[in-house]
Tab-separated table of C-alpha atoms in Angstrom:
chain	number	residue	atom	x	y	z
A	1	UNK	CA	56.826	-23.839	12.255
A	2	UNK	CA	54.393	-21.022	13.103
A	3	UNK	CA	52.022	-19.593	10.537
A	4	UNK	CA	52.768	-16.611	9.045
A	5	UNK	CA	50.711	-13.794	11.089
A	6	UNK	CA	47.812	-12.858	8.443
A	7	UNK	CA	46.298	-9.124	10.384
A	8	UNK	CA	48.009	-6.684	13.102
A	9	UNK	CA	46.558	-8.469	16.337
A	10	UNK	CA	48.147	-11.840	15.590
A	11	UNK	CA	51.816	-9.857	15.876
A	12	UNK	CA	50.675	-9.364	19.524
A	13	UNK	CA	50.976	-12.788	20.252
A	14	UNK	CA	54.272	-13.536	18.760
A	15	UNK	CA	55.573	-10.644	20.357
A	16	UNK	CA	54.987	-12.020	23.425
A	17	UNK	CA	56.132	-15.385	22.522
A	18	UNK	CA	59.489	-13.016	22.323
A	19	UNK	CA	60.087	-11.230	24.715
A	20	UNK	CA	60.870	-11.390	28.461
A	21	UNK	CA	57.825	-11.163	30.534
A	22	UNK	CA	58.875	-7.396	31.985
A	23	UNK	CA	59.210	-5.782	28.366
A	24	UNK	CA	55.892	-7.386	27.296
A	25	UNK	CA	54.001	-6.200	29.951
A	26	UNK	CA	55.872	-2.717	29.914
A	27	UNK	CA	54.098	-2.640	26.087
A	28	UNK	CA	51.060	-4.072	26.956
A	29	UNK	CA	49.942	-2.470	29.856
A	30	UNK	CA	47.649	0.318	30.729
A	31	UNK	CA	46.933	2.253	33.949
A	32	UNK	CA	45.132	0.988	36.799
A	33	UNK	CA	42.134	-1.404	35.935
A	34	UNK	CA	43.170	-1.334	32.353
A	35	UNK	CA	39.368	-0.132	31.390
A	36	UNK	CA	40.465	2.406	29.302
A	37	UNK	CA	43.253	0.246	27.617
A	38	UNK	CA	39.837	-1.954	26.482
A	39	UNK	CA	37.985	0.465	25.645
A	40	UNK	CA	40.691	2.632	23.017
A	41	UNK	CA	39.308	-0.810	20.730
A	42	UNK	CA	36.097	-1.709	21.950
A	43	UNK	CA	35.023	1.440	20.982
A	44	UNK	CA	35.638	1.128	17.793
A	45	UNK	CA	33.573	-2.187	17.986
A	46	UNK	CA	30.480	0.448	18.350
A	47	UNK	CA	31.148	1.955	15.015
A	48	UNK	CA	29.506	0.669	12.094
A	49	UNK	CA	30.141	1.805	8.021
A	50	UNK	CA	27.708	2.666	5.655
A	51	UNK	CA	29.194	1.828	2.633
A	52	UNK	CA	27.842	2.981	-0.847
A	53	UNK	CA	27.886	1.271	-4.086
A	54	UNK	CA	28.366	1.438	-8.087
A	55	UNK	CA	31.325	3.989	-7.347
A	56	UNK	CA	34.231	3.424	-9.835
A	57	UNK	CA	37.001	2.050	-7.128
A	58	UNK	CA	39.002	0.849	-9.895
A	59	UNK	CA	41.954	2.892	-8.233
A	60	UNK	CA	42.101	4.021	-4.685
A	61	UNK	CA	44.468	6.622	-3.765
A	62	UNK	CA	45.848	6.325	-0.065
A	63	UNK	CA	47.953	9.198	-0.370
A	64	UNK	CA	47.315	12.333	1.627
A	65	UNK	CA	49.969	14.906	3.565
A	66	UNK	CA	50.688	16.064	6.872
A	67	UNK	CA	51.767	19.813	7.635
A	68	UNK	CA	52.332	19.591	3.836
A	69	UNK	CA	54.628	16.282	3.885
A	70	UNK	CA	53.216	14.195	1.216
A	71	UNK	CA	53.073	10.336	2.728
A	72	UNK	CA	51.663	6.851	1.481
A	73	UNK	CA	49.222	6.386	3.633
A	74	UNK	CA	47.366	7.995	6.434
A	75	UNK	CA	49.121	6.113	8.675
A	76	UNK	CA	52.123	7.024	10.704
A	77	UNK	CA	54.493	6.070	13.625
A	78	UNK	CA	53.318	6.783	16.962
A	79	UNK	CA	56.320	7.818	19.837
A	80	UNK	CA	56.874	5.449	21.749
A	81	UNK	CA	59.801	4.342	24.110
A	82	UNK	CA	62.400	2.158	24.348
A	83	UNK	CA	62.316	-0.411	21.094
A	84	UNK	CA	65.704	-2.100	22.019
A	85	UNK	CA	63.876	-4.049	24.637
A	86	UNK	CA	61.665	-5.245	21.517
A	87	UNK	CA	64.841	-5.440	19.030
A	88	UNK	CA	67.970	-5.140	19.166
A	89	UNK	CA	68.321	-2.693	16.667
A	90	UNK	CA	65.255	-0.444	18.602
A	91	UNK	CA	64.607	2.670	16.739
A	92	UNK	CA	66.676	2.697	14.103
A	93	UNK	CA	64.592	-0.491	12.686
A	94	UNK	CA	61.605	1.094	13.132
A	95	UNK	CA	62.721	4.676	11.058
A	96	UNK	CA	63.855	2.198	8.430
A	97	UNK	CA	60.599	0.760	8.225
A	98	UNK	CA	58.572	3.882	7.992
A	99	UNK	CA	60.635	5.466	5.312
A	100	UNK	CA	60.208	2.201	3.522
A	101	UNK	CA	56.676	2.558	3.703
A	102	UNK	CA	56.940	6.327	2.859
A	103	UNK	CA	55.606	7.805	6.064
A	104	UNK	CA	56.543	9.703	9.173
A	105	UNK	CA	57.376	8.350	12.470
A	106	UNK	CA	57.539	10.161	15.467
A	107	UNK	CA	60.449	9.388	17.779
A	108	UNK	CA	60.163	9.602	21.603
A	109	UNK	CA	62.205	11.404	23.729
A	110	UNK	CA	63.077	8.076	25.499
A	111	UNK	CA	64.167	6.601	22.832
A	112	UNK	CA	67.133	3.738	23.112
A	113	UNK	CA	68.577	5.152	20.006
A	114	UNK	CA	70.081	8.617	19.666
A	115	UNK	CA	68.393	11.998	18.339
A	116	UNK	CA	71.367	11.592	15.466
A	117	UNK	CA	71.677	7.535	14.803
A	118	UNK	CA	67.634	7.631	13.735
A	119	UNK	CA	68.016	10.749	11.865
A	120	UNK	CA	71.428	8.897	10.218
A	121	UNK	CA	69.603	5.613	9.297
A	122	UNK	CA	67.534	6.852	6.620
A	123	UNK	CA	66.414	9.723	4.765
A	124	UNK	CA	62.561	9.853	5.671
A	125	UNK	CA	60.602	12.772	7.331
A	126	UNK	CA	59.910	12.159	11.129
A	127	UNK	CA	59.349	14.165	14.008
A	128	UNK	CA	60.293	14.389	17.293
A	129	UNK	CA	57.983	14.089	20.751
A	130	UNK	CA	59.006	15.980	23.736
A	131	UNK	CA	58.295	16.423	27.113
A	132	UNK	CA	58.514	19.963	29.300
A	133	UNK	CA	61.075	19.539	31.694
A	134	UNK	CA	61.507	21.659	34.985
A	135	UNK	CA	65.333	22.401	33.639
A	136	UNK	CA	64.246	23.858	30.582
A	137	UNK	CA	67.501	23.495	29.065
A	138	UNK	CA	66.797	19.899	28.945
A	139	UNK	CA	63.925	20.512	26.791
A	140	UNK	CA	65.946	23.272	24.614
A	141	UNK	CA	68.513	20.982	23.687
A	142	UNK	CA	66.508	18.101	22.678
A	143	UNK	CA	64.477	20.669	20.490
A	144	UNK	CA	67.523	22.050	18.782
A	145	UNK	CA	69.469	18.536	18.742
A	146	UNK	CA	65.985	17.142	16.538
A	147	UNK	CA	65.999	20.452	14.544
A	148	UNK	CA	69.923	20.284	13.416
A	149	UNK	CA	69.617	16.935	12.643
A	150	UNK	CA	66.269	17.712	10.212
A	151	UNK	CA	63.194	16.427	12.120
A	152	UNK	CA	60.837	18.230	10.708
A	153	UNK	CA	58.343	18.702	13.612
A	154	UNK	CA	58.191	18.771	17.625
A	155	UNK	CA	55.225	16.983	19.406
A	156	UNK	CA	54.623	18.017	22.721
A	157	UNK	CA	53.088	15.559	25.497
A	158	UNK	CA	50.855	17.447	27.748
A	159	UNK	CA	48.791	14.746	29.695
A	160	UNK	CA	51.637	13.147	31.933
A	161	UNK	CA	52.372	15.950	34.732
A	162	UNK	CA	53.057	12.645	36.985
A	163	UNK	CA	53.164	9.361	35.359
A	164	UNK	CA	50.003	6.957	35.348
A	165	UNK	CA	50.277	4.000	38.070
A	166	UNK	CA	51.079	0.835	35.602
A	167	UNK	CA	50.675	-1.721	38.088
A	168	UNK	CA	52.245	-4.574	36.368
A	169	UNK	CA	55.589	-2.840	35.825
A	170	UNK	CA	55.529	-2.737	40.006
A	171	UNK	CA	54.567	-6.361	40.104
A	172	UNK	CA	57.733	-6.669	37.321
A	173	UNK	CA	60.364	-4.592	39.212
A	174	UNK	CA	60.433	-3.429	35.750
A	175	UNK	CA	63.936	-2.183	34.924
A	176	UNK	CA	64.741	0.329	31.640
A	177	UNK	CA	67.768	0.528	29.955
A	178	UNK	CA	69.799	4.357	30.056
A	179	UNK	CA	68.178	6.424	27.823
A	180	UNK	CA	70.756	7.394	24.724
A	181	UNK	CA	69.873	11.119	23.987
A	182	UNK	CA	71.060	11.776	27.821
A	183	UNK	CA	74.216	10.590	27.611
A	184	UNK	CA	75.817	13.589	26.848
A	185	UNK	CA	74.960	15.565	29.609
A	186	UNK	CA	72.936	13.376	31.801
A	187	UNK	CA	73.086	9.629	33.028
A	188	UNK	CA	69.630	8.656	33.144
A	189	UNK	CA	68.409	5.655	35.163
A	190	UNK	CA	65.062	3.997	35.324
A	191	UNK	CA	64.529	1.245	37.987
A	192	UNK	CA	60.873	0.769	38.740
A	193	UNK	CA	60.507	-1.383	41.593
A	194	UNK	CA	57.757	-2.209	44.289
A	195	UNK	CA	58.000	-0.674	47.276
A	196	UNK	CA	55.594	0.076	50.017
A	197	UNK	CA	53.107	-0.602	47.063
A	198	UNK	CA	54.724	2.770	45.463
A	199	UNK	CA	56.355	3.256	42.206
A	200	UNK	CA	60.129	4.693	42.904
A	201	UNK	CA	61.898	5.670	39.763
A	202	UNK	CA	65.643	6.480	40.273
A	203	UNK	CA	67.249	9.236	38.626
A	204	UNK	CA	71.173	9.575	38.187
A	205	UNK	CA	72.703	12.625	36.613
A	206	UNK	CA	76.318	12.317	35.607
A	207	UNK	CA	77.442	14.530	38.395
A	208	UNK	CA	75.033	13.585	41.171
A	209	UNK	CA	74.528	10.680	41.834
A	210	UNK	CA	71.280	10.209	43.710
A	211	UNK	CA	68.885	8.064	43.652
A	212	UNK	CA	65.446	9.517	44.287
A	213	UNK	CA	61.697	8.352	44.130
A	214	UNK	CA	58.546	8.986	42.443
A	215	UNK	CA	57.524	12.538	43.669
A	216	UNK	CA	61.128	13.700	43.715
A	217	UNK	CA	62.078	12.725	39.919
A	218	UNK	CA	58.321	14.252	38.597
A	219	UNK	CA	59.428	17.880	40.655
A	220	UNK	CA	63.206	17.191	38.810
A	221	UNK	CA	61.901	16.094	35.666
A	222	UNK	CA	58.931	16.514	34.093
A	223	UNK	CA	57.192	20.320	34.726
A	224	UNK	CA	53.944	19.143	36.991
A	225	UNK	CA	53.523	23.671	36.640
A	226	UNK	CA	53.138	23.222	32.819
A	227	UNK	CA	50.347	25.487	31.475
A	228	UNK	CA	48.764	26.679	28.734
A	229	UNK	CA	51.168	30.078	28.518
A	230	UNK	CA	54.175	27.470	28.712
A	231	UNK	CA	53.585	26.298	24.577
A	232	UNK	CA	54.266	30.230	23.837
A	233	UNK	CA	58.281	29.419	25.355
A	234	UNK	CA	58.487	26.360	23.826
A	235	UNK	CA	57.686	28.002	20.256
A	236	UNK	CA	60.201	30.837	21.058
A	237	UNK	CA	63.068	28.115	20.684
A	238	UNK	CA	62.418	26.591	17.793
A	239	UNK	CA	61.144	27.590	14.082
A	240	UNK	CA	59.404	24.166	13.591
A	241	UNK	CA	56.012	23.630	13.716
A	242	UNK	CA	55.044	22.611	17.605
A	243	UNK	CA	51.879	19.976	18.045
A	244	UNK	CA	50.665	19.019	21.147
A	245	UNK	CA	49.669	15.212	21.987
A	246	UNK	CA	47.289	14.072	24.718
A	247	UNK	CA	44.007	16.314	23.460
A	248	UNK	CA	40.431	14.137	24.881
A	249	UNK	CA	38.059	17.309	24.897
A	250	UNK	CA	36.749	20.138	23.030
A	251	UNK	CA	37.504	22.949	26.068
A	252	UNK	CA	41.077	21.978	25.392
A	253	UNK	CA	41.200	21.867	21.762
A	254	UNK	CA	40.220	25.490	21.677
A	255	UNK	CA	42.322	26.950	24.297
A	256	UNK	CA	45.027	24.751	21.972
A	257	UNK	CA	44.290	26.746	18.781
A	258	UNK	CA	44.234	30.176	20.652
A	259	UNK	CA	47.811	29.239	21.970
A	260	UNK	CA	48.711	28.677	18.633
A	261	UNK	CA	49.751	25.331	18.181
A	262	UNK	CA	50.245	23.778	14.636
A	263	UNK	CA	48.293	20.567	15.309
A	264	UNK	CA	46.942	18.762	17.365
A	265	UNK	CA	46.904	14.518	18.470
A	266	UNK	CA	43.871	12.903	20.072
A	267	UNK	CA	45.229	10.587	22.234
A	268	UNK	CA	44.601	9.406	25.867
A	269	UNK	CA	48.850	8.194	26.130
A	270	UNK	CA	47.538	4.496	24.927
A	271	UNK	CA	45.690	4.703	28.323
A	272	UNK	CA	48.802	4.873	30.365
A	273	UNK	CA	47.950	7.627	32.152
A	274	UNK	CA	44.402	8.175	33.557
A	275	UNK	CA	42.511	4.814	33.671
A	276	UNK	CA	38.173	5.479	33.047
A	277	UNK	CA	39.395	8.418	30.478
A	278	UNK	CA	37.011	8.343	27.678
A	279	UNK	CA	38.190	5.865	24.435
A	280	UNK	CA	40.061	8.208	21.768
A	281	UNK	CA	37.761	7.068	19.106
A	282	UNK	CA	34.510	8.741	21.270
A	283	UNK	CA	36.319	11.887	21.633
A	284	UNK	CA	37.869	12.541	18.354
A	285	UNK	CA	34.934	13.854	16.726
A	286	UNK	CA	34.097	16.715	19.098
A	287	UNK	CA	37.978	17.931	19.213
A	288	UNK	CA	37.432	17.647	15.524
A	289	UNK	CA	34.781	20.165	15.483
A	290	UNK	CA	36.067	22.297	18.293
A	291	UNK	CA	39.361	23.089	15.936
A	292	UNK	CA	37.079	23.533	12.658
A	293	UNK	CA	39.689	23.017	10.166
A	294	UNK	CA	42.230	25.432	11.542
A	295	UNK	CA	45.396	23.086	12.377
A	296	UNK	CA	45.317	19.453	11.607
A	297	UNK	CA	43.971	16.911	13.978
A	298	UNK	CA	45.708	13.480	14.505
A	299	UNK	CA	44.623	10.417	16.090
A	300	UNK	CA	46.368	8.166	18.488
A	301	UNK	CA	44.847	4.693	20.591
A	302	UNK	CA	43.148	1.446	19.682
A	303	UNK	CA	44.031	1.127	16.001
A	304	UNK	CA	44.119	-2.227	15.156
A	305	UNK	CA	42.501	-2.763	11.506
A	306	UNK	CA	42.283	-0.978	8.148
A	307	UNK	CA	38.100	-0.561	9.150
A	308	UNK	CA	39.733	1.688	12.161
A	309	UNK	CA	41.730	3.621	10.239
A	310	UNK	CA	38.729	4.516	7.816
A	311	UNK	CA	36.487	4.994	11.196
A	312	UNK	CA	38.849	7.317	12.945
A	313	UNK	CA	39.188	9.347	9.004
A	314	UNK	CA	35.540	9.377	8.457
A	315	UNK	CA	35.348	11.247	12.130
A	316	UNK	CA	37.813	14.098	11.425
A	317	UNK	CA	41.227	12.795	11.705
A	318	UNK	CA	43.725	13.780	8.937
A	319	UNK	CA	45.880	10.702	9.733
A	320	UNK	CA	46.209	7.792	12.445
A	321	UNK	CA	49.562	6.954	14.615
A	322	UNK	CA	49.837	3.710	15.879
A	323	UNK	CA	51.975	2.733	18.544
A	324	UNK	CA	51.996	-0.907	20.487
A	325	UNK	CA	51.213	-2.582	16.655
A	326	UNK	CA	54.327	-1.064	15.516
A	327	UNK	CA	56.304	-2.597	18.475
A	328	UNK	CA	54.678	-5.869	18.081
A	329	UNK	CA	55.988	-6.264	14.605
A	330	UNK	CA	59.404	-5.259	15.817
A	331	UNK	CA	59.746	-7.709	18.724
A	332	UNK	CA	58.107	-10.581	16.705
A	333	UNK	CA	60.561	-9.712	13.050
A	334	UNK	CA	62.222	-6.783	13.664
A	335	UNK	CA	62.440	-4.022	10.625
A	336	UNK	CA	60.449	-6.366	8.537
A	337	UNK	CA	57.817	-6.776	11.077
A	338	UNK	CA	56.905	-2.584	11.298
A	339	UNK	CA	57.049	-2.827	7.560
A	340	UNK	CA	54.714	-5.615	7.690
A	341	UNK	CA	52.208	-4.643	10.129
A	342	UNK	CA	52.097	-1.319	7.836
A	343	UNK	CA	51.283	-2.729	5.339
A	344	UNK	CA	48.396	-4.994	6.736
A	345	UNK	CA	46.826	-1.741	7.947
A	346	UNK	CA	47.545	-0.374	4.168
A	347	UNK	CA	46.078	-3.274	2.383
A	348	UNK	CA	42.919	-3.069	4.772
A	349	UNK	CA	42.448	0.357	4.551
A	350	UNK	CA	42.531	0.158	0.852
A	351	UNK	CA	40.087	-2.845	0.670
A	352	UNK	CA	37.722	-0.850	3.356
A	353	UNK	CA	37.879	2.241	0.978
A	354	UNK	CA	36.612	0.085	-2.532
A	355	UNK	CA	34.446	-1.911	-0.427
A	356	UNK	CA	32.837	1.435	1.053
A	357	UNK	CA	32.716	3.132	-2.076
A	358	UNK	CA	35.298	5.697	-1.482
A	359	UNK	CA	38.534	6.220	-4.079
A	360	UNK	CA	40.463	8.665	-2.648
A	361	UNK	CA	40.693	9.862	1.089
A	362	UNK	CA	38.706	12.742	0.113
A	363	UNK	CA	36.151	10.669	-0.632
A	364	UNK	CA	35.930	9.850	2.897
A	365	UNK	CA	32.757	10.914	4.903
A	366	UNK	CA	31.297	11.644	7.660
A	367	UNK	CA	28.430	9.703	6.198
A	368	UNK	CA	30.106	6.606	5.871
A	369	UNK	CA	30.315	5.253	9.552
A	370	UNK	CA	27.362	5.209	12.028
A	371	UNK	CA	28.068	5.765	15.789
A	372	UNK	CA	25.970	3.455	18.800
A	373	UNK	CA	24.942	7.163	19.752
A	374	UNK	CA	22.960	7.842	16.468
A	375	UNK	CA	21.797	4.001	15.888
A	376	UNK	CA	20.159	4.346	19.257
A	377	UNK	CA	18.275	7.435	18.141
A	378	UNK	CA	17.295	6.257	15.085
A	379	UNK	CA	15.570	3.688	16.602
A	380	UNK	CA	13.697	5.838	19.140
């Protein structure tokens, strides 16, 4: 009998003890050379913490809010696609774990369960992530489907206007179930296959059916003409607060804010998209201080331990998503799993907070962690 997994990484491994070959390198992988998968957690290897001592941490308080939602922990669900390949009961488990743990999870638009079964399956605040579609009415109804059904945000994903070249999922002939909040009004297909060393994705609408490649289904699907004025529509359709995800630099963080966006997520798509894009942890700080308090700033990629949790806080970020842990702990033990790998990054957080002299979140400094950057001048 196999040891119960004791930290976040070690759910890794049993996930891929479960599942078929295909779905665990669909989770796993990155773009390209995988260099900037390594370095979303390598960087954080760079990062040291300065803790301080005889503080009272008799009582540390985790708690903090997002867009004024009170939750547990500063620690939420990333979007991410597809959990019935990791479970059978795919999203659904997951909400259930996050409202356990009393925090917000962000459902993707290619999710296996519906808009309406996740917001069914528990009463938790979540909110929903979006892409810009060509046929904008794709895009309006998703909106107004996750806003009837009380999501309570809509984050937009701005750093795919073609989809990163995953190279295992063409060595896979990787093959996605139909995506449930199409059915409706739209039969959507995903076969990924290797072809002419190309990645052909076939789309299938309900009332056309053909196929059609890579190139074809980005001009069909996703909006490669989305722009900056584009956020201005997308806040004309809805009265919920719009963030945008996929933020690496400072130029864009600003032009963000004078669009008027409501937050924003560092995040570099789990480095699924552009391979030798900088680490999300080396970037966050100068997005950070680009927005100067005026929206919140999330953080998405590489989060593995409590210690990067308190890194990624003591460098700006209000709270942390995490995504492939998440999945992990569903494909290894389903709900119980997310709830557990939650909790590890709870527990460690809270230790890494006493340890470091810090109480409350507040307490939380920029003083507390040291970057390679500044130990190298230091010693110059």
């Amino acid at each position: 009998m196999a040891a119960e997994p004791v930290n976040v990484n070690e759910f890794e491994e049993l996930a891929r003890l479960a599942l078929p070959k295909m779905y665990y390198d669909y989770y796993r992988g990155g773009a390209e050379d995988q260099r900037t998968l390594k370095e979303n957690m390598e960087a954080f290897q760079r990062i040291t913490i300065r803790p301080r001592v005889l503080i009272d941490v008799s009582r540390i308080d985790l708690s903090t809010t997002v867009l004024g939602y009170k939750i547990s922990a500063p620690i939420m669900i990333a979007p991410t696609a597809m959990h019935k390949l990791a479970h059978p009961e795919g999203e659904v488990a997951t909400a259930r774990a996050a409202a356990a743990h009393n925090t917000i999870m962000v459902l993707s638009y290619m999710s296996t369960c519906t808009i309406e079964e996740v917001a069914s399956s528990c009463n938790a605040v979540r909110f929903f992530q979006i892409y810009m579609y060509k046929r904008r009415d794709i895009t309006a109804n998703l909106v107004q489907r996750a806003e009837r059904c009380g999501y309570k945000a809509i984050v937009l994903t701005v750093d795919t206007p073609r989809l990163g070249r995953r190279e295992a999922d063409i060595k896979n002939k990787m093959i996605a179930p139909q995506l449930k909040n199409f059915e409706a009004s739209y039969q959507l297909k995903f076969h990924l296959c290797h072809r002419k060393h190309a990645i052909f994705i076939q789309y299938v609408e309900l009332l056309q059916d053909d196929g059609s490649n890579l190139e074809a289904f980005a001009k069909d699907t996703f909006d490669a003409s989305l722009s900056w004025k584009d956020i201005g529509w997308l806040r004309s359709i809805t009265n919920l607060p719009v963030l945008i995800k996929g933020v690496v630099t400072h130029e864009d963080a600003i032009k963000a804010i004078e669009v008027g966006v409501d937050g924003i997520v560092v995040s570099n798509h789990g480095a699924r998209q552009l391979d030798y894009a900088p680490a999300t942890i080396s970037v966050l700080e100068e997005v950070v201080d680009a927005v100067k308090g005026k929206v919140p700033v999330l953080f998405d990629g590489g989060i593995r331990r409590g210690t990067d949790v308190f890194k990624a806080l003591a460098l700006g970020a209000q709270a942390v998503l995490i995504g492939r842990p998440a999945v992990y702990g569903l494909a290894a033990k389903g709900e119980y799993g997310v709830k557990t790998v939650i909790e590890m990054l709870k527990n460690e957080l809270e230790l890494t907070m006493a340890l470091s002299g810090c109480p409350a979140l507040k307490d939380i400094s920029r003083n507390h962690v040291r970057t390679q950057h500044e130990r190298r001048h230091s010693m110059l």
